[in-house]
Amino acid sequence: MDDCIIDIRGLWTRFGGNVVHRDIDLCVHRGEVLSLVGGSGSGKTTLLRQMLGLERPSHGEVRVFGRSLYEGTADELRTLRHRWGVLFQEGALFSALSVYDNVALPLRELKTVDEDLIRDLVGLKLELVGIEAQHFAKMPAELSGGMVKRVALARALALEPELLFLDEPTAGLDPDRSESFVRLIADLRRELGLTVVMVTHDLDTLVALSTRVAVLADQRIVVIGPMYEVAAFTHDFIRNFFQGERGRRALGAVGAHAADADTGREPAVAG
Amino acid sequence: MTVAGADPAHTPDLRFISDGDGGTRVELSGAWNLRSLQLVLPALVARLGACGSDVRWDLRSVVTLDHAGAMLLWRAWGRRRIAGLELRPEHEALFTHFAPVAFQAAPRRRRTWIGKFLSVGARVAIALEHLRDLVALLGCIVLDAVQLVRHPARVPIREISANIYRTGAQALGITALVGFLIGVVLSYLSSNQLRTFGADVFIVNILGISIVRELGPVLAAILVAGRSGSAMTAQIGVMRVTEELDAMAVLGIPHTLRLILPKVIALAIALPLIVLWTNAMALAGGMLSAHIELGISFRYFLGSLPDAVPVANFWLGLGKGAVFGVLIALVACHFGLRIQPNTESLGIGTTNAVVSAITVVIIVDAVFAVTFSHIGIY
């Protein structure tokens, strides 16, 4: 399919003798929000890191925007990397730089954008994520967890990416903050037309954002499809994850959500 | 939306079109996104600036538009939504967050002479604070040590032993190498001079006194300060960053007792032993060089060493080693505890710890030299 932004074919990951991923195929379509869920140790974060080119699978290929992450010159790879933004779980802000400089850094690294335009763009991005000007000069150590995530999101968006990776976007936030952060991501995605790949444990986040959900278990993607179809799939992990007390509560809204989340695709059962 | 790069069809461009009614229209085309814009930015900014204010803007042929492109246009429009703007409906949302006023970067504080004066004062205050904290740390450790004497079961034997292994046993290789080479060099240079005076046999006195009394302890202390001091600072600093220090405090484990005291005791034990080892290696190097250069036999060298070097020098060297060990561990731990939870502070703290530890070692060595000037020398 040529509208795969991320195309993973026959991916295997082994750590020593331990197989984490067994022959995984995955396609992320343009404009969707794909969530990866799975038990701890199921290799969600590893898969995310492989999509980012931070780790290399033992076998198989990961293509992003139709290009392999392992071929091409350093310049080509850099251009490719500018087309995506990443929000790390702990924010990964540079602790030696202020909020403003953290967001300005990727723009300054381009070496072609003048400082005036950088100032306007950084101001815009920070306003977009709801950081007020009085916080611009603060250092990351002085920020609350929610603000760190917002600044990290602004930095991830600094280079106007088409693809956004989120690693546990709401982990460590209180329910109120987490809800407003989810709303922020949903708004930005709509405004900027982003494709989002997200790893999360949080059912509320999952339900609120995902257009498709991929479940990693038994070293494979056991099911991938819209939320309500995945939740109805029979598998031990899914039963524990979605059909427990918390799961049922979070899915309560899915009936209504399903109508607009429906992408019209059948759930593809992998493997 | 298609992939835009160096593709000429996507190069952002603008052209002027005269309308029938005498007005001018600026038609934009290509991809107005950061990736395409950054290749042609300065020229484009100049052309946008030359557009004037009474033109109409047509953005309908723009393939892609992102915040960077929109911001460029926004600035060309004088930071307002101009009349007579035509754009695609999907690009409309981009302009929703644009504010009429630019964000003002905080003005840089200028350095005045008052500021410089105050910064000197601040440095002095920081130096005094360091001194006070060091004394306080030393006090804590002494109190802990008194506690341990009362309750010997609480002595952190395992930590002490682990620290002796890390700071002592694992430093044997590097101190041996450096000590041996210094011995060779010192002996080689001295023997050239001594030969001119025909005073060959005094090589034993020169090497013996200088190495056992001065070079061995200082060399060992500098190497250990660089090697173990930095490791101690970094370890405590990382524990601060990862909140392990707070976790220990909450669990009722005092850091001075479990982290710092074992390091101080371990280095007080290990450094004299390292000094002994460095002395031996440096003397071996000197002896080898003296044998080659002056033909002094190993037997003669070793035999005359006890006569040339009074045993007080040996004890003085070991004593210095113990004092240097305590000081290095104290300074390293002191800087470790001051590290703030960020990466930059970790780097600065570690550097400062090593520099300060070496400086303190050399200052204290000078104090030793003056105090014990009558001991161990004929």
XYZ file of N, CA and C in Angstrom, chain B residues 127-337:
633
model
N 32.963 30.942 48.122
C 34.144 30.278 48.665
C 33.970 30.021 50.162
N 33.434 31.033 50.877
C 33.218 30.870 52.320
C 32.183 29.775 52.586
N 31.161 29.752 51.707
C 30.120 28.744 51.866
C 30.702 27.336 51.702
N 31.603 27.194 50.689
C 32.267 25.905 50.490
C 33.010 25.499 51.748
N 33.750 26.466 52.289
C 34.561 26.178 53.464
C 33.667 25.729 54.623
N 32.556 26.477 54.808
C 31.643 26.165 55.901
C 31.035 24.772 55.708
N 30.604 24.483 54.467
C 30.004 23.179 54.199
C 31.002 22.048 54.409
N 32.264 22.299 54.003
C 33.288 21.267 54.183
C 33.493 20.974 55.659
N 33.555 22.049 56.433
C 33.749 21.861 57.878
C 32.552 21.122 58.468
N 31.355 21.503 58.014
C 30.150 20.844 58.515
C 30.160 19.363 58.160
N 30.604 19.073 56.914
C 30.660 17.673 56.484
C 31.648 16.897 57.344
N 32.814 17.516 57.576
C 33.819 16.873 58.419
C 33.234 16.603 59.800
N 32.500 17.602 60.330
C 31.884 17.432 61.647
C 30.914 16.269 61.664
N 30.070 16.192 60.633
C 29.105 15.093 60.530
C 29.820 13.755 60.558
N 30.946 13.699 59.806
C 31.640 12.422 59.702
C 32.259 12.035 61.030
N 32.812 13.040 61.736
C 33.394 12.749 63.052
C 32.304 12.239 63.996
N 31.135 12.906 63.965
C 30.033 12.466 64.825
C 29.614 11.043 64.469
N 29.548 10.773 63.148
C 29.197 9.421 62.715
C 30.213 8.416 63.222
N 31.488 8.793 63.120
C 32.546 7.888 63.555
C 32.411 7.590 65.047
N 32.058 8.637 65.834
C 31.860 8.435 67.277
C 30.704 7.460 67.502
N 29.630 7.663 66.755
C 28.481 6.752 66.820
C 28.912 5.310 66.552
N 29.763 5.168 65.523
C 30.173 3.822 65.129
C 31.021 3.171 66.214
N 31.810 3.996 66.918
C 32.623 3.426 67.993
C 31.707 2.884 69.088
N 30.605 3.588 69.336
C 29.659 3.128 70.359
C 28.885 1.894 69.891
N 28.558 1.855 68.586
C 27.791 0.722 68.061
C 28.577 0.064 66.940
N 29.569 -0.753 67.287
C 30.457 -1.300 66.243
C 29.695 -2.155 65.226
N 28.524 -2.651 65.587
C 27.791 -3.494 64.646
C 27.335 -2.709 63.430
N 27.237 -1.368 63.577
C 26.740 -0.559 62.459
C 27.828 -0.136 61.471
N 29.076 -0.553 61.752
C 30.163 -0.130 60.858
C 29.883 -0.671 59.455
N 29.845 0.208 58.459
C 29.533 -0.257 57.099
C 30.720 -0.957 56.453
N 30.998 -2.166 56.959
C 32.190 -2.896 56.534
C 32.180 -3.167 55.030
N 31.026 -3.589 54.518
C 30.974 -3.961 53.105
C 31.264 -2.760 52.206
N 30.694 -1.608 52.557
C 30.946 -0.410 51.750
C 32.421 -0.029 51.799
N 32.985 -0.109 53.023
C 34.398 0.256 53.157
C 35.250 -0.668 52.306
N 34.959 -1.944 52.401
C 35.774 -2.913 51.670
C 35.612 -2.713 50.164
N 34.379 -2.454 49.722
C 34.158 -2.230 48.288
C 34.912 -0.992 47.824
N 34.895 0.045 48.657
C 35.586 1.280 48.280
C 37.095 1.106 48.255
N 37.620 0.298 49.206
C 39.069 0.053 49.189
C 39.445 -0.663 47.899
N 38.608 -1.610 47.494
C 38.898 -2.348 46.268
C 38.892 -1.409 45.062
N 37.824 -0.563 44.995
C 37.686 0.318 43.822
C 38.763 1.394 43.771
N 39.024 2.017 44.934
C 39.965 3.139 44.901
C 41.404 2.669 45.053
N 41.605 1.493 45.657
C 42.959 1.023 45.908
C 43.396 -0.027 44.909
N 42.783 -1.202 45.009
C 43.251 -2.332 44.204
C 43.172 -2.016 42.716
N 42.083 -1.353 42.303
C 41.936 -1.101 40.872
C 42.830 0.029 40.375
N 43.459 0.768 41.314
C 44.345 1.851 40.887
C 45.796 1.385 40.804
N 46.059 0.108 41.111
C 47.450 -0.362 41.161
C 48.127 -0.233 39.805
N 47.420 -0.566 38.755
C 48.009 -0.558 37.418
C 48.498 0.819 37.016
N 47.619 1.789 37.091
C 47.969 3.128 36.600
C 49.050 3.769 37.464
N 48.967 3.559 38.800
C 49.983 4.169 39.666
C 51.336 3.503 39.428
N 51.327 2.200 39.158
C 52.593 1.513 38.888
C 53.237 2.085 37.634
N 52.449 2.232 36.599
C 52.987 2.725 35.327
C 53.559 4.133 35.487
N 52.728 5.025 36.061
C 53.155 6.417 36.189
C 54.355 6.507 37.126
N 54.297 5.811 38.264
C 55.396 5.837 39.233
C 56.691 5.363 38.593
N 56.625 4.245 37.885
C 57.822 3.675 37.268
C 58.447 4.664 36.283
N 57.598 5.255 35.436
C 58.115 6.173 34.415
C 58.709 7.425 35.046
N 58.052 7.951 36.085
C 58.595 9.134 36.758
C 59.953 8.792 37.373
N 60.036 7.609 37.957
C 61.307 7.159 38.542
C 62.402 7.118 37.492
N 62.088 6.537 36.337
C 63.069 6.432 35.254
C 63.530 7.828 34.827
N 62.575 8.734 34.613
C 62.900 10.072 34.109
C 63.736 10.845 35.125
N 63.289 10.792 36.384
C 63.987 11.526 37.437
C 65.422 11.035 37.550
N 65.569 9.725 37.550
C 66.887 9.131 37.711
C 67.776 9.467 36.522
N 67.212 9.409 35.335
C 67.984 9.683 34.122
C 68.503 11.117 34.127
N 67.615 12.072 34.431
C 68.007 13.486 34.428
C 69.016 13.775 35.528
N 68.784 13.212 36.720
C 69.699 13.479 37.835
C 71.058 12.862 37.565
N 71.068 11.661 36.992
C 72.356 10.991 36.824
C 73.252 11.762 35.861
N 72.662 12.395 34.859
C 73.466 13.231 33.964
C 74.170 14.342 34.723
N 73.431 14.984 35.622
C 74.007 16.079 36.406
C 75.063 15.545 37.372
N 74.701 14.459 38.066
C 75.611 13.932 39.082
C 76.934 13.479 38.462
N 76.858 12.913 37.255
C 78.075 12.425 36.621
C 79.076 13.559 36.391
N 78.560 14.770 36.062
C 79.468 15.908 35.846
C 80.251 16.223 37.102
N 79.629 16.016 38.267
C 80.341 16.281 39.531
C 81.033 15.048 40.071
N 80.887 13.924 39.396
C 81.459 12.692 39.911
C 80.790 12.216 41.172
N 79.557 12.629 41.388
C 78.851 12.277 42.624
C 77.823 11.194 42.354
N 78.228 10.196 41.536
C 77.286 9.180 41.070
C 76.495 8.511 42.181
N 77.174 8.193 43.282
C 76.511 7.381 44.308
C 75.378 8.124 44.995
N 75.385 9.451 44.887
C 74.312 10.196 45.571
C 72.963 10.081 44.870
N 72.951 9.403 43.726
C 71.673 9.155 43.059
C 70.700 8.460 44.012
N 71.274 7.584 44.886
C 70.422 6.858 45.825
C 69.756 7.847 46.781
N 70.519 8.816 47.284
C 69.947 9.796 48.208
C 68.887 10.640 47.528
N 69.221 11.114 46.326
C 68.277 11.991 45.627
C 66.960 11.271 45.376
N 67.059 10.094 44.769
C 65.841 9.348 44.454
C 65.097 8.967 45.728
N 65.859 8.462 46.705
C 65.233 7.974 47.941
C 64.437 9.068 48.620
N 65.087 10.190 48.898
C 64.406 11.254 49.639
C 63.246 11.820 48.822
N 63.532 12.161 47.542
C 62.485 12.849 46.778
C 61.286 11.949 46.555
N 61.527 10.688 46.272
C 60.381 9.809 45.994
C 59.634 9.466 47.268
N 60.348 9.000 48.278
C 59.666 8.511 49.476
C 58.967 9.647 50.214
N 59.614 10.808 50.240
C 59.075 11.896 51.044
C 58.049 12.717 50.276
N 58.291 12.974 49.009
C 57.513 13.973 48.284
C 56.754 13.394 47.093
N 57.515 12.839 46.146
C 56.886 12.485 44.869
C 55.870 11.364 44.981
N 56.229 10.336 45.725
C 55.323 9.181 45.848
C 53.963 9.602 46.371
N 53.910 10.241 47.557
C 52.603 10.635 48.092
C 51.840 11.584 47.172
N 52.526 12.589 46.624
C 51.810 13.577 45.810
C 51.331 12.959 44.499
N 52.210 12.170 43.891
C 51.843 11.517 42.635
C 50.631 10.607 42.833
N 50.696 9.796 43.879
C 49.591 8.873 44.145
C 48.318 9.658 44.421
N 48.450 10.735 45.220
C 47.256 11.504 45.581
C 46.640 12.150 44.350
N 47.468 12.674 43.452
C 46.919 13.333 42.254
C 46.220 12.315 41.366
N 46.866 11.157 41.212
C 46.229 10.132 40.380
C 44.912 9.674 40.991
N 44.907 9.461 42.294
C 43.683 8.984 42.940
C 42.604 10.067 42.931
N 43.028 11.336 43.076
C 42.038 12.419 43.024
C 41.368 12.446 41.658
N 42.159 12.287 40.604
C 41.585 12.301 39.267
C 40.727 11.098 39.000
N 41.162 9.961 39.535
C 40.504 8.708 39.200
C 39.306 8.452 40.113
N 39.552 8.436 41.416
C 38.483 8.065 42.346
C 37.674 9.273 42.797
N 38.347 10.443 42.905
C 37.626 11.634 43.343
C 36.497 11.961 42.388
N 36.808 11.954 41.081
C 35.768 12.285 40.105
C 34.660 11.241 40.153
N 35.031 9.969 40.332
C 34.014 8.919 40.377
C 33.084 9.119 41.571
N 33.670 9.511 42.713
C 32.846 9.722 43.915
C 31.870 10.872 43.698
N 32.394 11.982 43.159
C 31.523 13.138 42.915
C 30.393 12.754 41.969
N 30.762 12.086 40.876
C 29.750 11.745 39.882
C 28.724 10.786 40.474
N 29.190 9.830 41.279
C 28.254 8.860 41.853
C 27.239 9.565 42.748
N 27.734 10.411 43.647
C 26.816 11.095 44.553
C 25.927 12.047 43.774
N 26.514 12.701 42.753
C 25.731 13.628 41.937
C 24.599 12.924 41.213
N 24.896 11.764 40.632
C 23.846 11.026 39.920
C 22.786 10.562 40.914
N 23.219 10.201 42.115
C 22.238 9.791 43.125
C 21.329 10.959 43.496
N 21.874 12.163 43.446
C 21.041 13.346 43.681
C 20.050 13.508 42.526
N 20.565 13.368 41.283
C 19.710 13.556 40.108
C 18.567 12.537 40.122
N 18.875 11.292 40.473
C 17.843 10.251 40.433
C 17.080 10.145 41.758
N 17.275 11.113 42.639
C 16.560 11.184 43.922
C 16.884 10.025 44.859
N 17.999 9.310 44.600
C 18.354 8.213 45.491
C 18.752 8.752 46.863
N 19.379 9.946 46.870
C 19.773 10.535 48.160
C 18.535 10.804 49.003
N 17.482 11.339 48.347
C 16.247 11.615 49.072
C 15.635 10.315 49.584
N 15.708 9.274 48.728
C 15.150 7.982 49.142
C 15.864 7.470 50.385
N 17.200 7.635 50.410
C 17.960 7.177 51.581
C 17.548 7.964 52.824
N 17.401 9.286 52.635
C 17.037 10.128 53.775
C 15.675 9.713 54.318
N 14.739 9.430 53.408
C 13.394 9.059 53.831
C 13.403 7.734 54.569
N 14.288 6.827 54.134
C 14.368 5.528 54.799
C 15.136 5.610 56.110
N 15.594 6.807 56.455
C 16.305 6.974 57.716
C 17.745 6.509 57.664
N 18.323 6.415 56.457
C 19.739 6.051 56.346
C 20.509 7.344 56.108
N 21.320 7.779 57.071
C 22.058 9.031 56.849
C 23.111 8.872 55.762
N 23.164 9.833 54.800
C 24.150 9.645 53.711
C 25.563 9.714 54.218
N 25.767 10.549 55.234
C 27.147 10.673 55.682
C 27.657 9.317 56.180
N 26.781 8.568 56.844
C 27.211 7.294 57.417
C 27.412 6.230 56.345
N 26.467 6.150 55.400
C 26.526 5.035 54.460
C 27.264 5.359 53.177
N 27.340 6.615 52.810
C 27.970 6.953 51.532
C 29.330 7.587 51.723
N 29.397 8.544 52.651
C 30.593 9.379 52.701
C 31.647 8.794 53.632
N 31.206 8.424 54.836
C 32.178 7.869 55.787
C 32.933 6.668 55.208
N 32.236 5.705 54.574
C 32.987 4.573 54.003
C 34.020 5.020 52.980
N 33.686 6.052 52.201
C 34.640 6.525 51.193
C 35.851 7.153 51.871
N 35.579 7.948 52.934
C 36.680 8.618 53.631
C 37.584 7.577 54.283
N 36.973 6.626 54.985
C 37.780 5.598 55.665
C 38.545 4.775 54.640
N 37.838 4.396 53.568
C 38.479 3.549 52.557
C 39.674 4.255 51.947
N 39.533 5.535 51.628
C 40.645 6.243 50.993
C 41.763 6.489 52.004
N 41.402 6.674 53.289
C 42.431 6.847 54.313
C 43.249 5.578 54.460
N 42.639 4.427 54.186
C 43.388 3.165 54.254
C 44.098 2.890 52.936
N 43.382 3.129 51.836
C 43.924 2.716 50.534
C 45.053 3.623 50.066
N 44.928 4.933 50.317
C 45.935 5.823 49.727
C 47.341 5.601 50.289
N 47.514 5.386 51.625
C 48.875 5.071 52.083
C 49.431 3.815 51.419
N 48.573 2.850 51.189
C 49.057 1.631 50.535
C 49.450 1.916 49.082
N 48.648 2.758 48.442
C 48.984 3.151 47.064
C 50.305 3.934 47.056
N 50.488 4.769 48.085
C 51.736 5.536 48.185
C 52.919 4.578 48.278
N 52.767 3.565 49.114
C 53.817 2.559 49.292
C 54.152 1.917 47.951
N 53.122 1.557 47.250
C 53.247 0.885 45.952
C 53.899 1.819 44.923
N 53.436 3.069 44.896
C 54.008 4.021 43.941
C 55.485 4.247 44.262
N 55.814 4.379 45.562
C 57.217 4.529 45.980
C 58.048 3.379 45.434
N 57.540 2.162 45.642
C 58.290 0.978 45.230
C 58.517 1.004 43.732
N 57.482 1.336 42.994
C 57.591 1.333 41.536
C 58.527 2.434 41.047
N 58.410 3.617 41.657
C 59.261 4.725 41.235
C 60.718 4.407 41.549
N 60.955 3.815 42.712
C 62.330 3.448 43.063
C 62.845 2.375 42.116
N 61.980 1.444 41.736
C 62.399 0.399 40.799
C 62.789 1.031 39.471
N 61.980 1.978 39.015
C 62.299 2.660 37.758
C 63.603 3.425 37.868
N 63.763 4.136 38.990
C 64.986 4.906 39.206
C 66.208 4.011 39.260
N 66.016 2.861 39.909
C 67.121 1.917 40.074
C 67.550 1.371 38.711
N 66.587 1.062 37.892
C 66.881 0.531 36.564
C 67.649 1.572 35.747
N 67.143 2.804 35.795
C 67.767 3.861 35.019
C 69.176 4.147 35.527
N 69.339 4.121 36.866
C 70.657 4.370 37.449
C 71.628 3.263 37.048
N 71.134 2.059 36.966
C 71.972 0.925 36.562
C 72.452 1.108 35.133
N 71.532 1.536 34.268
C 71.888 1.693 32.856
C 72.800 2.903 32.658
N 72.448 4.005 33.301
C 73.174 5.255 33.069
C 74.500 5.308 33.811
N 74.476 4.918 35.091
C 75.658 5.102 35.938
C 76.326 3.784 36.312
N 75.701 2.678 35.924
C 76.276 1.383 36.263
C 76.194 1.049 37.737
N 75.257 1.615 38.457
C 75.095 1.292 39.882
C 74.292 0.014 39.993
N 74.838 -0.947 40.717
C 74.178 -2.258 40.757
C 72.942 -2.195 41.640
N 72.005 -3.089 41.338
C 70.768 -3.158 42.119
C 71.076 -3.431 43.590
N 72.054 -4.322 43.819
C 72.391 -4.708 45.185
C 72.882 -3.496 45.976
N 73.788 -2.704 45.337
C 74.324 -1.522 46.026
C 73.203 -0.518 46.309
N 72.327 -0.311 45.274
C 71.232 0.661 45.399
C 70.344 0.308 46.584
N 69.915 -0.952 46.623
C 68.998 -1.363 47.691
C 69.697 -1.350 49.037
N 70.995 -1.745 49.026
C 71.738 -1.811 50.278
C 71.942 -0.441 50.905
N 72.175 0.583 50.088
C 72.479 1.899 50.669
C 71.225 2.734 50.883
N 70.076 2.240 50.398
C 68.842 3.016 50.540
C 68.477 3.300 51.998
N 68.542 2.285 52.906
C 68.168 2.553 54.312
C 69.087 3.584 54.960
N 70.364 3.615 54.547
C 71.273 4.600 55.144
C 71.011 5.994 54.598
N 70.653 6.053 53.298
C 70.461 7.352 52.655
C 69.161 8.004 53.083
N 68.135 7.183 53.317
C 66.815 7.730 53.626
C 66.414 7.338 55.048
N 66.431 8.286 55.990
C 65.992 7.962 57.346
C 64.552 7.457 57.327
N 64.230 6.540 58.203
C 62.918 5.886 58.160
C 61.784 6.872 58.452
N 62.117 8.008 59.087
C 61.074 9.008 59.360
C 60.409 9.476 58.073
N 61.190 9.559 56.970
C 60.633 9.981 55.690
C 59.542 9.041 55.224
N 59.811 7.751 55.449
C 58.853 6.742 55.043
C 57.529 6.933 55.782
N 57.616 7.123 57.106
C 56.388 7.303 57.891
C 55.700 8.617 57.531
N 56.523 9.627 57.257
C 55.956 10.914 56.850
C 55.158 10.743 55.547
N 55.733 10.015 54.599
C 55.055 9.768 53.322
C 53.732 9.055 53.520
N 53.757 8.014 54.356
C 52.517 7.264 54.591
C 51.487 8.132 55.296
N 51.941 8.947 56.258
C 51.029 9.844 56.971
C 50.375 10.829 56.026
N 51.210 11.388 55.125
C 50.666 12.295 54.121
C 49.626 11.575 53.285
N 49.922 10.341 52.924
C 48.978 9.562 52.118
C 47.629 9.481 52.796
N 47.631 9.176 54.108
C 46.363 9.045 54.826
C 45.613 10.376 54.846
N 46.354 11.472 55.122
C 45.705 12.792 55.175
C 45.155 13.164 53.803
N 45.962 12.938 52.759
C 45.497 13.257 51.404
C 44.249 12.442 51.071
N 44.252 11.181 51.484
C 43.094 10.313 51.203
C 41.830 10.885 51.803
N 41.910 11.278 53.084
C 40.745 11.856 53.756
C 40.301 13.115 53.025
N 41.268 13.965 52.668
C 40.919 15.238 52.022
C 40.276 15.020 50.659
N 40.856 14.105 49.872
C 40.303 13.864 48.531
C 38.860 13.381 48.644
N 38.633 12.421 49.537
C 37.280 11.865 49.679
C 36.314 12.943 50.160
N 36.772 13.766 51.120
C 35.899 14.821 51.648
C 35.529 15.827 50.576
N 36.549 16.290 49.840
C 36.289 17.303 48.811
C 35.375 16.716 47.735
N 35.662 15.482 47.323
C 34.856 14.862 46.261
C 33.403 14.722 46.710
N 33.204 14.251 47.945
C 31.834 14.057 48.429
C 31.135 15.401 48.615
N 31.883 16.390 49.077
C 31.309 17.718 49.264
C 30.772 18.257 47.945
N 31.566 18.137 46.872
C 31.100 18.630 45.573
C 29.957 17.770 45.038
N 30.025 16.477 45.346
C 28.937 15.595 44.909
C 27.618 16.001 45.514
N 27.621 16.351 46.798
C 26.379 16.715 47.481
C 25.826 18.045 46.989
